[in-house]
Coordinates of C-alpha atoms in Angstrom, one line a residue:
M1046 CA -13.1 79.3 61.5
P1047 CA -14.8 76.2 59.6
Q1048 CA -14.7 76.4 55.8
S1049 CA -17.3 77.9 53.9
S1050 CA -18.5 76.5 50.5
S1051 CA -21.2 77.0 47.8
R1052 CA -23.3 75.3 49.8
G1053 CA -22.7 77.6 52.8
W1054 CA -21.4 77.2 56.4
Q1055 CA -21.3 73.5 57.5
R1056 CA -20.6 72.9 61.5
P1057 CA -17.1 71.7 62.0
S1058 CA -16.8 68.3 63.1
I1059 CA -15.1 66.4 65.5
Y1060 CA -12.4 65.3 62.5
D1061 CA -12.1 68.8 61.6
V1062 CA -11.1 69.9 65.5
A1063 CA -8.8 66.8 65.3
R1064 CA -7.0 68.0 62.5
R1065 CA -6.7 71.6 63.6
A1066 CA -5.1 70.0 66.6
G1067 CA -2.8 67.4 65.0
V1068 CA -4.4 64.6 67.0
S1069 CA -6.7 61.8 66.0
H1070 CA -10.1 62.2 66.8
M1071 CA -10.2 59.5 69.6
T1072 CA -7.7 62.0 71.6
V1073 CA -10.6 65.0 71.1
S1074 CA -13.1 62.4 72.2
R1075 CA -11.4 61.9 75.4
V1076 CA -10.8 65.4 75.9
L1077 CA -14.4 66.2 75.5
N1078 CA -15.6 63.0 78.0
G1079 CA -12.6 64.4 80.6
H1080 CA -10.4 61.4 80.3
P1081 CA -7.4 61.7 82.5
N1082 CA -4.9 59.9 80.9
I1083 CA -4.5 62.9 78.4
R1084 CA -1.1 65.1 78.6
E1085 CA -1.8 68.7 79.5
A1086 CA -0.2 70.5 76.6
T1087 CA -2.2 68.0 74.2
R1088 CA -5.3 69.0 76.0
S1089 CA -4.6 72.6 75.8
R1090 CA -4.2 72.0 72.2
V1091 CA -7.3 70.3 71.4
L1092 CA -9.1 72.9 73.8
Q1093 CA -8.1 75.6 71.8
A1094 CA -9.2 74.6 68.4
I1095 CA -12.3 73.6 69.9
E1096 CA -12.8 77.3 71.0
E1097 CA -11.4 78.6 67.4
M1098 CA -13.4 76.7 65.8
N1099 CA -16.4 77.2 68.0
Y1100 CA -17.0 73.5 67.7
T1101 CA -20.1 72.1 69.9
P1102 CA -20.5 68.1 70.1
S1103 CA -23.6 66.5 68.3
S1104 CA -25.8 65.0 70.8
I1105 CA -26.0 62.1 68.4
A1106 CA -22.4 61.5 68.2
R1107 CA -22.1 62.0 72.1
A1108 CA -25.1 59.5 72.6
L1109 CA -23.3 57.3 70.6
A1110 CA -19.7 57.4 72.3
T1111 CA -21.4 57.2 75.9
R1112 CA -24.0 54.7 74.7
R1113 CA -26.6 57.7 76.7
A1114 CA -29.0 59.8 74.6
R1115 CA -29.2 62.5 77.4
R1116 CA -32.7 62.4 77.2
I1117 CA -35.2 61.4 79.7
G1118 CA -38.8 60.7 78.9
V1119 CA -41.8 61.7 80.9
L1120 CA -45.3 60.3 81.1
I1121 CA -47.9 63.1 82.4
D1122 CA -51.1 61.1 83.4
G1123 CA -54.0 62.3 82.8
P1124 CA -55.3 66.1 82.0
V1125 CA -52.5 68.5 82.3
Q1126 CA -53.5 70.2 85.3
N1127 CA -51.8 73.0 87.1
G1128 CA -49.4 70.8 89.4
P1129 CA -48.3 68.3 86.5
N1130 CA -47.6 71.0 84.1
N1131 CA -45.6 73.1 86.7
T1132 CA -43.3 70.1 87.5
L1133 CA -42.6 69.2 83.7
R1134 CA -41.6 72.7 83.3
A1135 CA -39.4 72.8 86.3
L1136 CA -38.0 69.2 85.4
E1137 CA -37.2 70.5 81.9
D1138 CA -35.4 73.6 83.3
A1139 CA -33.3 71.4 85.5
A1140 CA -32.2 68.8 82.8
R1141 CA -31.4 71.8 80.7
H1142 CA -29.0 73.3 82.5
V1143 CA -27.2 69.8 83.3
G1144 CA -27.3 69.1 79.6
Y1145 CA -30.4 66.8 79.3
A1146 CA -33.5 67.0 77.3
V1147 CA -36.7 66.0 78.0
S1148 CA -39.4 64.2 75.7
A1149 CA -43.2 64.0 77.2
F1150 CA -46.1 62.2 76.8
S1151 CA -49.5 63.1 78.0
I1152 CA -51.9 60.5 78.6
G1153 CA -55.7 61.1 78.0
D1154 CA -58.1 62.0 80.5
D1155 CA -59.8 58.4 82.2
D1156 CA -57.6 56.6 79.5
S1157 CA -55.0 54.9 81.8
S1158 CA -54.6 52.3 79.0
Q1159 CA -52.4 54.8 77.0
M1160 CA -49.8 53.9 79.3
D1161 CA -48.3 51.2 77.0
S1162 CA -48.4 53.1 74.2
G1163 CA -47.0 56.2 76.2
V1164 CA -43.9 53.9 77.2
V1165 CA -43.5 52.6 73.7
E1166 CA -43.2 56.0 72.2
L1167 CA -40.6 57.3 74.6
V1168 CA -38.3 54.1 74.9
T1169 CA -37.7 54.3 71.3
Q1170 CA -36.7 57.7 71.6
G1171 CA -33.6 56.4 73.2
I1172 CA -34.2 57.9 76.3
D1173 CA -31.9 57.0 79.6
A1174 CA -34.6 57.3 82.1
L1175 CA -38.1 57.6 82.8
C1176 CA -40.3 60.0 84.7
V1177 CA -44.0 59.9 85.4
I1178 CA -46.2 62.7 86.8
A1179 CA -49.4 62.9 88.5
P1180 CA -49.7 59.5 88.6
R1181 CA -53.1 57.5 88.9
K1182 CA -53.4 54.1 90.6
S1183 CA -54.4 52.3 87.3
S1184 CA -51.8 53.5 85.3
L1185 CA -49.1 53.1 87.9
D1186 CA -50.6 49.3 88.2
L1187 CA -50.4 48.9 84.4
L1188 CA -46.6 50.2 84.7
R1189 CA -45.5 47.7 87.4
Q1190 CA -46.5 44.8 84.3
Q1191 CA -43.9 46.6 81.9
S1192 CA -40.1 45.7 81.9
T1193 CA -38.5 48.9 80.1
G1194 CA -35.2 48.1 82.0
L1195 CA -34.6 52.0 82.7
P1196 CA -34.1 53.9 85.8
T1197 CA -37.5 55.1 86.8
I1198 CA -39.1 58.0 89.2
V1199 CA -42.7 58.4 90.1
I1200 CA -43.9 61.8 91.3
K1201 CA -46.3 61.1 94.1
A1202 CA -45.7 61.4 97.9
E1203 CA -45.7 58.3 98.8
A1204 CA -42.6 55.6 98.9
D1205 CA -42.9 52.8 96.5
A1206 CA -40.7 49.5 96.7
S1207 CA -40.7 49.3 92.6
W1208 CA -39.2 52.8 91.8
H1209 CA -37.7 55.6 93.2
T1210 CA -40.4 58.5 94.2
V1211 CA -40.1 62.1 95.1
G1212 CA -43.2 64.2 96.0
V1213 CA -44.6 67.3 97.5
D1214 CA -46.0 66.2 100.9
Q1215 CA -49.6 66.4 100.1
R1216 CA -50.8 65.3 103.6
A1217 CA -48.9 67.8 105.6
G1218 CA -50.0 70.5 102.8
A1219 CA -53.8 69.7 103.5
R1220 CA -53.3 69.8 107.1
L1221 CA -51.5 73.3 106.9
A1222 CA -54.9 74.5 105.0
V1223 CA -57.4 72.8 107.3
D1224 CA -55.7 73.7 110.6
H1225 CA -55.8 77.2 109.5
L1226 CA -59.3 77.0 109.3
I1227 CA -59.7 75.8 112.4
G1228 CA -57.9 78.0 113.8
L1229 CA -59.8 80.9 112.6
G1230 CA -62.8 78.9 114.7
H1231 CA -64.3 77.0 111.9
R1232 CA -66.1 73.9 112.9
T1233 CA -67.7 72.4 109.8
I1234 CA -65.5 72.8 107.2
A1235 CA -66.6 70.9 103.4
H1236 CA -63.7 68.9 101.6
L1237 CA -64.1 69.1 97.5
A1238 CA -62.1 66.3 96.7
G1239 CA -60.5 65.1 93.4
P1240 CA -60.6 61.9 91.7
Q1241 CA -60.3 59.4 93.9
D1242 CA -57.8 57.6 91.5
W1243 CA -55.1 60.2 91.7
F1244 CA -53.0 59.8 94.8
D1245 CA -52.2 63.2 95.5
A1246 CA -56.4 63.7 95.6
L1247 CA -56.3 60.7 98.5
E1248 CA -53.4 62.2 100.3
R1249 CA -55.2 65.6 100.4
A1250 CA -58.3 64.4 101.9
Q1251 CA -56.8 61.9 104.1
G1252 CA -54.7 65.3 105.7
W1253 CA -58.1 67.1 106.0
R1254 CA -59.3 64.0 107.8
E1255 CA -56.4 63.7 110.2
S1256 CA -56.7 67.6 111.2
L1257 CA -60.3 67.3 112.1
A1258 CA -59.9 64.2 114.2
E1259 CA -57.0 65.6 115.8
A1260 CA -59.3 68.7 116.7
G1261 CA -61.8 66.8 118.2
L1262 CA -64.1 67.8 115.0
A1263 CA -66.6 65.8 113.0
E1264 CA -65.9 65.4 109.5
G1265 CA -68.0 67.9 107.2
P1266 CA -69.5 67.1 103.8
H1267 CA -67.0 65.4 101.5
V1268 CA -67.7 65.9 97.8
I1269 CA -65.9 64.0 95.3
G1270 CA -65.5 65.5 91.7
E1271 CA -62.8 66.8 89.0
W1272 CA -60.1 69.1 89.1
T1273 CA -61.9 71.7 87.6
S1274 CA -63.9 74.9 88.3
D1275 CA -67.1 73.8 86.9
F1276 CA -67.0 71.2 89.7
G1277 CA -66.7 74.1 92.2
Y1278 CA -69.0 76.5 90.5
E1279 CA -72.1 73.2 91.0
Y1280 CA -71.3 73.2 94.3
G1281 CA -70.7 76.7 95.2
R1282 CA -74.0 77.6 93.7
S1283 CA -76.5 74.6 94.5
A1284 CA -74.9 72.9 97.7
D1285 CA -77.0 72.6 101.1
L1286 CA -74.2 73.9 102.8
G1287 CA -75.9 73.4 106.6
D1288 CA -73.7 74.5 109.0
T1289 CA -70.5 74.3 106.7
T1290 CA -68.7 77.6 107.2
A1291 CA -65.5 76.8 105.8
V1292 CA -64.3 74.8 102.0
F1293 CA -61.0 73.4 101.5
A1294 CA -60.9 72.8 98.0
A1295 CA -58.5 70.0 96.4
N1296 CA -56.9 72.6 94.2
D1297 CA -57.2 76.2 93.3
Q1298 CA -59.5 75.8 90.0
I1299 CA -62.1 73.9 92.2
A1300 CA -61.5 77.0 94.6
L1301 CA -62.1 79.5 92.1
G1302 CA -65.5 77.8 91.3
V1303 CA -66.6 77.6 94.6
V1304 CA -66.1 81.3 95.2
H1305 CA -68.1 81.9 91.8
G1306 CA -70.8 80.1 92.7
L1307 CA -71.1 81.1 95.8
S1308 CA -71.4 84.8 94.5
V1309 CA -74.1 83.7 92.1
R1310 CA -76.6 82.8 95.1
G1311 CA -75.5 86.1 96.9
L1312 CA -73.0 84.7 99.3
R1313 CA -69.6 86.4 100.2
V1314 CA -66.2 85.3 100.4
P1315 CA -65.1 85.5 103.5
D1316 CA -67.7 87.1 105.1
D1317 CA -70.1 84.3 104.8
I1318 CA -68.0 81.4 104.3
S1319 CA -64.3 80.8 103.9
V1320 CA -62.2 79.2 101.1
I1321 CA -59.0 77.5 100.5
G1322 CA -57.5 75.9 98.0
F1323 CA -54.3 73.9 97.5
D1324 CA -51.3 74.7 94.6
D1325 CA -50.9 78.7 94.3
L1326 CA -52.1 79.1 90.6
A1327 CA -50.0 82.1 89.5
D1328 CA -53.3 84.2 89.4
A1329 CA -54.4 83.0 92.7
R1330 CA -53.4 86.1 94.2
H1331 CA -55.8 88.0 91.6
F1332 CA -59.0 85.7 92.4
L1333 CA -61.7 88.0 94.1
P1334 CA -61.1 87.7 96.9
P1335 CA -57.3 86.6 96.7
L1336 CA -57.3 83.0 97.5
T1337 CA -56.0 81.5 100.2
T1338 CA -53.8 78.2 99.4
V1339 CA -51.1 75.7 99.8
R1340 CA -48.0 76.5 97.8
Q1341 CA -46.2 73.7 96.0
D1342 CA -42.1 74.2 95.2
F1343 CA -42.2 73.2 91.7
A1344 CA -38.9 74.2 91.2
A1345 CA -37.2 72.2 93.9
L1346 CA -39.4 69.4 93.2
G1347 CA -38.3 69.2 89.5
E1348 CA -34.6 69.4 90.7
L1349 CA -34.7 67.0 93.1
A1350 CA -36.3 64.5 91.0
L1351 CA -33.6 65.1 88.2
Q1352 CA -30.8 64.3 90.8
Q1353 CA -32.5 61.0 91.6
L1354 CA -32.9 60.6 88.0
I1355 CA -29.2 61.1 87.0
A1356 CA -28.1 59.1 90.2
A1357 CA -30.2 56.2 88.9
I1358 CA -28.4 56.5 85.7
E1359 CA -25.1 56.5 87.0
G1360 CA -25.8 53.3 88.9
D1361 CA -27.9 54.3 92.2
L1362 CA -30.3 51.6 91.3
E1363 CA -32.1 51.2 94.8
P1364 CA -35.2 52.9 95.3
T1365 CA -35.2 56.1 97.1
H1366 CA -38.1 58.4 98.5
D1367 CA -37.2 62.0 98.7
M1368 CA -40.5 64.5 99.9
I1369 CA -40.7 68.5 99.9
E1370 CA -43.0 70.7 102.6
P1371 CA -45.4 72.8 101.2
N1372 CA -46.2 76.4 102.5
L1373 CA -49.2 78.1 103.5
V1374 CA -50.1 81.2 101.5
I1375 CA -52.5 83.4 103.3
R1376 CA -54.8 85.9 102.0
E1377 CA -58.4 87.2 101.6
S1378 CA -60.4 84.2 101.0
T1379 CA -60.3 83.1 104.7
K1380 CA -61.1 85.0 108.1
A1381 CA -61.8 84.3 111.6
L1382 CA -65.3 83.1 111.9
D1383 CA -67.7 85.6 113.5
R1384 CA -69.1 84.7 116.7
E1385 CA -72.2 86.1 117.8

């Protein structure tokens, strides 16, 4: 065990391990890094010393030895909503399992100019790669003007010649939602969209359009707002619904507000109007009524993003693009349209 003194327990160093094993500290380093040209007897002696001393390599020392910090910088573009937050957590979990740490920087709402300062802050921490979550077009335009020299991945559903990209197929998710409503007999389907500078909002709106067009239906009301329950509530409370019998909300928060707003004016979901969301919030099954929505597999997204980043760190620099398919979760906020 490591020696104790009046200053208390001290973590053993690589030099302590070397003395215990009777080798040089460089030999210990080679064993730790899996160097092939080490005699098996020497390797066993070093590993035994490591176990006896409960030695854990310092991340700083490892970074100096490998010229890598084993740290990924993450830029979260805009306010942290459910999707971006879950993507960050999934990436952190996946990174932790392979010995990487994550440093995050959140860009303020409607302030894409912070992209510069966010990149600078992360780069000064010695990151090995950069990940951008929930990007807005304006922010990516700024990022294109920078040259960090770091492997970079952007979480978005569209391929991009500048970076690695990975995302959940937002357009396919929207089509799952709208096709479900069409299958229930709805013909006038409103879409409450997120901010139009967000790639996800644009893709979900496009999926709504495509499903209606393929079914030979005219576009219903298309209302652009924020990713908030307040936006949905104001629509549900005061909108002129006309022939609208169903609402596709761009996320679950908007859907929650719609249900609340409709109830204030005496309309029931789904008896009077069906409502469907996107994301599958952890509490979506506890809404009143439980919300039909589109589920994104954030765990798979985080793992796939990390795999691409590590491949890029190790030299695979040609931009790649991968997509994860979403799933429809049917609950009680949608029903077949009554035909009288």
